[in-house]
Amino acid sequence: MERHLGPGRGRPALDIGSGDGNLARHLHHEIGYRTTGADCSPSALALAAALDSRPGPAWRYFDVTADDHSALPDPAYALITCRLVYRWMDDKPAFLSRVRRLLVPGGTFWVVNEVTGRRTTTDPALLGLGINPVEAEILTAGWSVVRTADIDVLRCYALHP
């Protein structure tokens, strides 16, 4: 991740679907971004805040598919991350359009998602967690730079406008 993103240098980052906040804390403390963790689950945000052992990311209740982005602390972000969330977006083109509007010129959209067919299981619930080739094409279309890295069943995408 650090190889694709470089040092944060205090630039703003937004972690969409931050859950327990592990990625947001990593971006903030280890890479040096000024990070906001955003989630539409109050219990996830409460857990993230409870796990903070030192001052770090800001936590915001935010539904990226519906809420006005003016509720976020920054008008645009150098980095937007989305770990294990893209698969759940019903309207992927609309979601991606919103992300593009929130990125600064030259920013990075970092997406981590499971790839369909990589998991060695017969459990249909687990087999459906990945994104298929059509969803991957929707994700990567229209970006000037697309870089990927695979980790086991996951694929990481570094997308630049």
C-alpha atoms as a PDB file:
ATOM      1  CA  MET A   1       0.000   0.000   0.000  1.00  0.00           C
ATOM      2  CA  GLU A   2       2.698   2.494   0.989  1.00  0.00           C
ATOM      3  CA  ARG A   3       4.522   1.845  -2.300  1.00  0.00           C
ATOM      4  CA  HIS A   4       1.453   2.958  -4.283  1.00  0.00           C
ATOM      5  CA  LEU A   5       0.464   5.860  -2.019  1.00  0.00           C
ATOM      6  CA  GLY A   6       3.702   7.402  -0.783  1.00  0.00           C
ATOM      7  CA  PRO A   7       3.922   9.539   2.354  1.00  0.00           C
ATOM      8  CA  GLY A   8       0.809  11.355   3.474  1.00  0.00           C
ATOM      9  CA  ARG A   9       2.536  14.581   4.619  1.00  0.00           C
ATOM     10  CA  GLY A  10      -0.622  15.719   6.400  1.00  0.00           C
ATOM     11  CA  ARG A  11      -2.747  15.633   3.251  1.00  0.00           C
ATOM     12  CA  PRO A  12      -6.437  14.724   3.722  1.00  0.00           C
ATOM     13  CA  ALA A  13      -7.565  11.116   3.322  1.00  0.00           C
ATOM     14  CA  LEU A  14     -11.076   9.663   3.481  1.00  0.00           C
ATOM     15  CA  ASP A  15     -11.667   6.019   4.402  1.00  0.00           C
ATOM     16  CA  ILE A  16     -15.141   5.054   3.132  1.00  0.00           C
ATOM     17  CA  GLY A  17     -16.779   2.290   5.140  1.00  0.00           C
ATOM     18  CA  SER A  18     -14.142   2.588   7.838  1.00  0.00           C
ATOM     19  CA  GLY A  19     -15.670  -0.050  10.115  1.00  0.00           C
ATOM     20  CA  ASP A  20     -13.478  -0.574  13.181  1.00  0.00           C
ATOM     21  CA  GLY A  21     -11.062   2.090  11.910  1.00  0.00           C
ATOM     22  CA  ASN A  22      -7.931  -0.028  11.452  1.00  0.00           C
ATOM     23  CA  LEU A  23      -7.184   1.260   7.944  1.00  0.00           C
ATOM     24  CA  ALA A  24      -7.942   4.879   8.889  1.00  0.00           C
ATOM     25  CA  ARG A  25      -5.592   4.636  11.885  1.00  0.00           C
ATOM     26  CA  HIS A  26      -2.872   3.094   9.691  1.00  0.00           C
ATOM     27  CA  LEU A  27      -3.195   5.903   7.148  1.00  0.00           C
ATOM     28  CA  HIS A  28      -3.107   8.508   9.905  1.00  0.00           C
ATOM     29  CA  HIS A  29      -0.360   7.200  12.199  1.00  0.00           C
ATOM     30  CA  GLU A  30       1.919   5.159   9.940  1.00  0.00           C
ATOM     31  CA  ILE A  31       1.656   6.873   6.541  1.00  0.00           C
ATOM     32  CA  GLY A  32       0.999  10.422   7.730  1.00  0.00           C
ATOM     33  CA  TYR A  33      -2.358  11.365   6.215  1.00  0.00           C
ATOM     34  CA  ARG A  34      -4.859  13.558   8.053  1.00  0.00           C
ATOM     35  CA  THR A  35      -7.570  10.931   7.939  1.00  0.00           C
ATOM     36  CA  THR A  36     -11.334  10.901   8.266  1.00  0.00           C
ATOM     37  CA  GLY A  37     -13.024   7.540   8.766  1.00  0.00           C
ATOM     38  CA  ALA A  38     -16.555   7.583   7.361  1.00  0.00           C
ATOM     39  CA  ASP A  39     -19.180   4.921   7.913  1.00  0.00           C
ATOM     40  CA  CYS A  40     -22.967   4.725   7.778  1.00  0.00           C
ATOM     41  CA  SER A  41     -23.038   2.460  10.849  1.00  0.00           C
ATOM     42  CA  PRO A  42     -23.133   4.269  14.204  1.00  0.00           C
ATOM     43  CA  SER A  43     -21.970   1.112  15.985  1.00  0.00           C
ATOM     44  CA  ALA A  44     -18.924   0.827  13.698  1.00  0.00           C
ATOM     45  CA  LEU A  45     -18.010   4.449  14.403  1.00  0.00           C
ATOM     46  CA  ALA A  46     -18.446   3.916  18.142  1.00  0.00           C
ATOM     47  CA  LEU A  47     -16.154   0.877  17.959  1.00  0.00           C
ATOM     48  CA  ALA A  48     -13.561   2.806  15.934  1.00  0.00           C
ATOM     49  CA  ALA A  49     -13.551   5.648  18.455  1.00  0.00           C
ATOM     50  CA  ALA A  50     -13.362   3.206  21.387  1.00  0.00           C
ATOM     51  CA  LEU A  51     -10.305   1.516  19.834  1.00  0.00           C
ATOM     52  CA  ASP A  52      -8.404   4.814  19.583  1.00  0.00           C
ATOM     53  CA  SER A  53      -5.482   4.680  21.989  1.00  0.00           C
ATOM     54  CA  ARG A  54      -4.176   8.098  20.946  1.00  0.00           C
ATOM     55  CA  PRO A  55      -5.488  11.108  19.010  1.00  0.00           C
ATOM     56  CA  GLY A  56      -5.933  10.181  15.397  1.00  0.00           C
ATOM     57  CA  PRO A  57      -8.526  10.077  12.650  1.00  0.00           C
ATOM     58  CA  ALA A  58     -11.765  12.026  12.777  1.00  0.00           C
ATOM     59  CA  TRP A  59     -14.845   9.779  12.706  1.00  0.00           C
ATOM     60  CA  ARG A  60     -17.921  10.830  10.727  1.00  0.00           C
ATOM     61  CA  TYR A  61     -21.324   9.295  10.192  1.00  0.00           C
ATOM     62  CA  PHE A  62     -21.586   9.487   6.416  1.00  0.00           C
ATOM     63  CA  ASP A  63     -23.376   7.537   3.699  1.00  0.00           C
ATOM     64  CA  VAL A  64     -21.307   8.165   0.581  1.00  0.00           C
ATOM     65  CA  THR A  65     -24.187   7.104  -1.662  1.00  0.00           C
ATOM     66  CA  ALA A  66     -26.696   9.611  -0.269  1.00  0.00           C
ATOM     67  CA  ASP A  67     -25.290  12.251   2.086  1.00  0.00           C
ATOM     68  CA  ASP A  68     -24.129  15.706   1.056  1.00  0.00           C
ATOM     69  CA  HIS A  69     -20.330  15.682   1.043  1.00  0.00           C
ATOM     70  CA  SER A  70     -20.276  19.172   2.578  1.00  0.00           C
ATOM     71  CA  ALA A  71     -20.761  17.346   5.907  1.00  0.00           C
ATOM     72  CA  LEU A  72     -17.198  16.045   5.572  1.00  0.00           C
ATOM     73  CA  PRO A  73     -14.337  18.045   7.097  1.00  0.00           C
ATOM     74  CA  ASP A  74     -12.543  18.613   3.760  1.00  0.00           C
ATOM     75  CA  PRO A  75     -13.961  19.622   0.369  1.00  0.00           C
ATOM     76  CA  ALA A  76     -11.612  17.196  -1.451  1.00  0.00           C
ATOM     77  CA  TYR A  77      -9.156  14.415  -0.615  1.00  0.00           C
ATOM     78  CA  ALA A  78      -5.690  13.411  -1.799  1.00  0.00           C
ATOM     79  CA  LEU A  79      -6.557   9.811  -0.973  1.00  0.00           C
ATOM     80  CA  ILE A  80      -9.862   7.973  -0.750  1.00  0.00           C
ATOM     81  CA  THR A  81      -9.839   4.362   0.400  1.00  0.00           C
ATOM     82  CA  CYS A  82     -12.543   1.757   0.122  1.00  0.00           C
ATOM     83  CA  ARG A  83     -11.692  -1.620   1.647  1.00  0.00           C
ATOM     84  CA  LEU A  84     -14.178  -4.464   1.176  1.00  0.00           C
ATOM     85  CA  VAL A  85     -16.977  -1.978   0.471  1.00  0.00           C
ATOM     86  CA  TYR A  86     -17.174  -1.538  -3.321  1.00  0.00           C
ATOM     87  CA  ARG A  87     -18.834  -4.921  -3.785  1.00  0.00           C
ATOM     88  CA  TRP A  88     -21.819  -3.759  -1.709  1.00  0.00           C
ATOM     89  CA  MET A  89     -22.537  -0.592  -3.727  1.00  0.00           C
ATOM     90  CA  ASP A  90     -25.829  -1.035  -5.580  1.00  0.00           C
ATOM     91  CA  ASP A  91     -25.180   1.731  -8.105  1.00  0.00           C
ATOM     92  CA  LYS A  92     -21.473   1.388  -8.772  1.00  0.00           C
ATOM     93  CA  PRO A  93     -21.259   4.072 -11.513  1.00  0.00           C
ATOM     94  CA  ALA A  94     -22.960   6.640  -9.250  1.00  0.00           C
ATOM     95  CA  PHE A  95     -20.678   5.703  -6.355  1.00  0.00           C
ATOM     96  CA  LEU A  96     -17.590   6.090  -8.539  1.00  0.00           C
ATOM     97  CA  SER A  97     -18.827   9.435  -9.824  1.00  0.00           C
ATOM     98  CA  ARG A  98     -19.141  10.708  -6.239  1.00  0.00           C
ATOM     99  CA  VAL A  99     -15.648   9.462  -5.413  1.00  0.00           C
ATOM    100  CA  ARG A 100     -14.187  11.234  -8.448  1.00  0.00           C
ATOM    101  CA  ARG A 101     -15.805  14.507  -7.341  1.00  0.00           C
ATOM    102  CA  LEU A 102     -14.221  14.120  -3.885  1.00  0.00           C
ATOM    103  CA  LEU A 103     -10.682  13.476  -5.182  1.00  0.00           C
ATOM    104  CA  VAL A 104      -8.212  16.307  -5.701  1.00  0.00           C
ATOM    105  CA  PRO A 105      -6.528  16.430  -9.130  1.00  0.00           C
ATOM    106  CA  GLY A 106      -3.797  13.802  -9.051  1.00  0.00           C
ATOM    107  CA  GLY A 107      -5.366  12.050  -6.055  1.00  0.00           C
ATOM    108  CA  THR A 108      -5.627   8.308  -5.527  1.00  0.00           C
ATOM    109  CA  PHE A 109      -8.639   6.078  -5.059  1.00  0.00           C
ATOM    110  CA  TRP A 110      -7.429   2.913  -3.280  1.00  0.00           C
ATOM    111  CA  VAL A 111      -9.873   0.001  -3.493  1.00  0.00           C
ATOM    112  CA  VAL A 112      -9.422  -3.425  -1.932  1.00  0.00           C
ATOM    113  CA  ASN A 113     -11.898  -6.144  -2.786  1.00  0.00           C
ATOM    114  CA  GLU A 114     -12.091  -9.865  -3.085  1.00  0.00           C
ATOM    115  CA  VAL A 115     -12.059 -11.266  -6.607  1.00  0.00           C
ATOM    116  CA  THR A 116     -14.763 -13.784  -7.499  1.00  0.00           C
ATOM    117  CA  GLY A 117     -13.481 -17.310  -7.989  1.00  0.00           C
ATOM    118  CA  ARG A 118     -10.340 -17.044  -5.863  1.00  0.00           C
ATOM    119  CA  ARG A 119     -11.745 -18.435  -2.649  1.00  0.00           C
ATOM    120  CA  THR A 120     -11.352 -22.198  -2.166  1.00  0.00           C
ATOM    121  CA  THR A 121     -14.733 -23.006  -0.671  1.00  0.00           C
ATOM    122  CA  THR A 122     -18.061 -24.377  -1.748  1.00  0.00           C
ATOM    123  CA  ASP A 123     -20.036 -22.103   0.588  1.00  0.00           C
ATOM    124  CA  PRO A 124     -22.204 -19.998  -1.788  1.00  0.00           C
ATOM    125  CA  ALA A 125     -22.385 -17.139   0.738  1.00  0.00           C
ATOM    126  CA  LEU A 126     -18.595 -16.799   0.688  1.00  0.00           C
ATOM    127  CA  LEU A 127     -18.245 -17.338  -3.048  1.00  0.00           C
ATOM    128  CA  GLY A 128     -20.447 -14.290  -3.675  1.00  0.00           C
ATOM    129  CA  LEU A 129     -18.263 -11.854  -1.722  1.00  0.00           C
ATOM    130  CA  GLY A 130     -15.969 -10.958  -4.595  1.00  0.00           C
ATOM    131  CA  ILE A 131     -16.395  -8.704  -7.567  1.00  0.00           C
ATOM    132  CA  ASN A 132     -16.765 -10.292 -10.970  1.00  0.00           C
ATOM    133  CA  PRO A 133     -14.998  -9.177 -14.181  1.00  0.00           C
ATOM    134  CA  VAL A 134     -17.879  -6.876 -15.198  1.00  0.00           C
ATOM    135  CA  GLU A 135     -17.818  -5.107 -11.801  1.00  0.00           C
ATOM    136  CA  ALA A 136     -14.026  -4.828 -12.038  1.00  0.00           C
ATOM    137  CA  GLU A 137     -14.378  -3.254 -15.486  1.00  0.00           C
ATOM    138  CA  ILE A 138     -16.879  -0.714 -14.146  1.00  0.00           C
ATOM    139  CA  LEU A 139     -14.443   0.075 -11.316  1.00  0.00           C
ATOM    140  CA  THR A 140     -11.418   0.614 -13.556  1.00  0.00           C
ATOM    141  CA  ALA A 141     -13.037   2.344 -16.554  1.00  0.00           C
ATOM    142  CA  GLY A 142     -12.386   6.046 -16.995  1.00  0.00           C
ATOM    143  CA  TRP A 143      -9.267   6.374 -14.817  1.00  0.00           C
ATOM    144  CA  SER A 144      -6.059   7.678 -16.403  1.00  0.00           C
ATOM    145  CA  VAL A 145      -3.896   5.281 -14.378  1.00  0.00           C
ATOM    146  CA  VAL A 146      -4.888   1.870 -13.014  1.00  0.00           C
ATOM    147  CA  ARG A 147      -2.420  -0.193 -10.988  1.00  0.00           C
ATOM    148  CA  THR A 148      -3.233  -3.454  -9.247  1.00  0.00           C
ATOM    149  CA  ALA A 149      -1.615  -5.757  -6.725  1.00  0.00           C
ATOM    150  CA  ASP A 150      -2.944  -9.138  -5.644  1.00  0.00           C
ATOM    151  CA  ILE A 151      -2.857 -10.500  -2.106  1.00  0.00           C
ATOM    152  CA  ASP A 152      -4.348 -13.988  -1.799  1.00  0.00           C
ATOM    153  CA  VAL A 153      -8.090 -13.635  -2.637  1.00  0.00           C
ATOM    154  CA  LEU A 154      -7.902  -9.820  -2.664  1.00  0.00           C
ATOM    155  CA  ARG A 155      -7.028  -7.355  -5.391  1.00  0.00           C
ATOM    156  CA  CYS A 156      -5.852  -3.840  -4.552  1.00  0.00           C
ATOM    157  CA  TYR A 157      -6.509  -1.092  -7.085  1.00  0.00           C
ATOM    158  CA  ALA A 158      -4.685   2.252  -7.158  1.00  0.00           C
ATOM    159  CA  LEU A 159      -6.814   4.462  -9.428  1.00  0.00           C
ATOM    160  CA  HIS A 160      -5.887   7.975 -10.550  1.00  0.00           C
ATOM    161  CA  PRO A 161      -8.166  10.440 -12.377  1.00  0.00           C
END
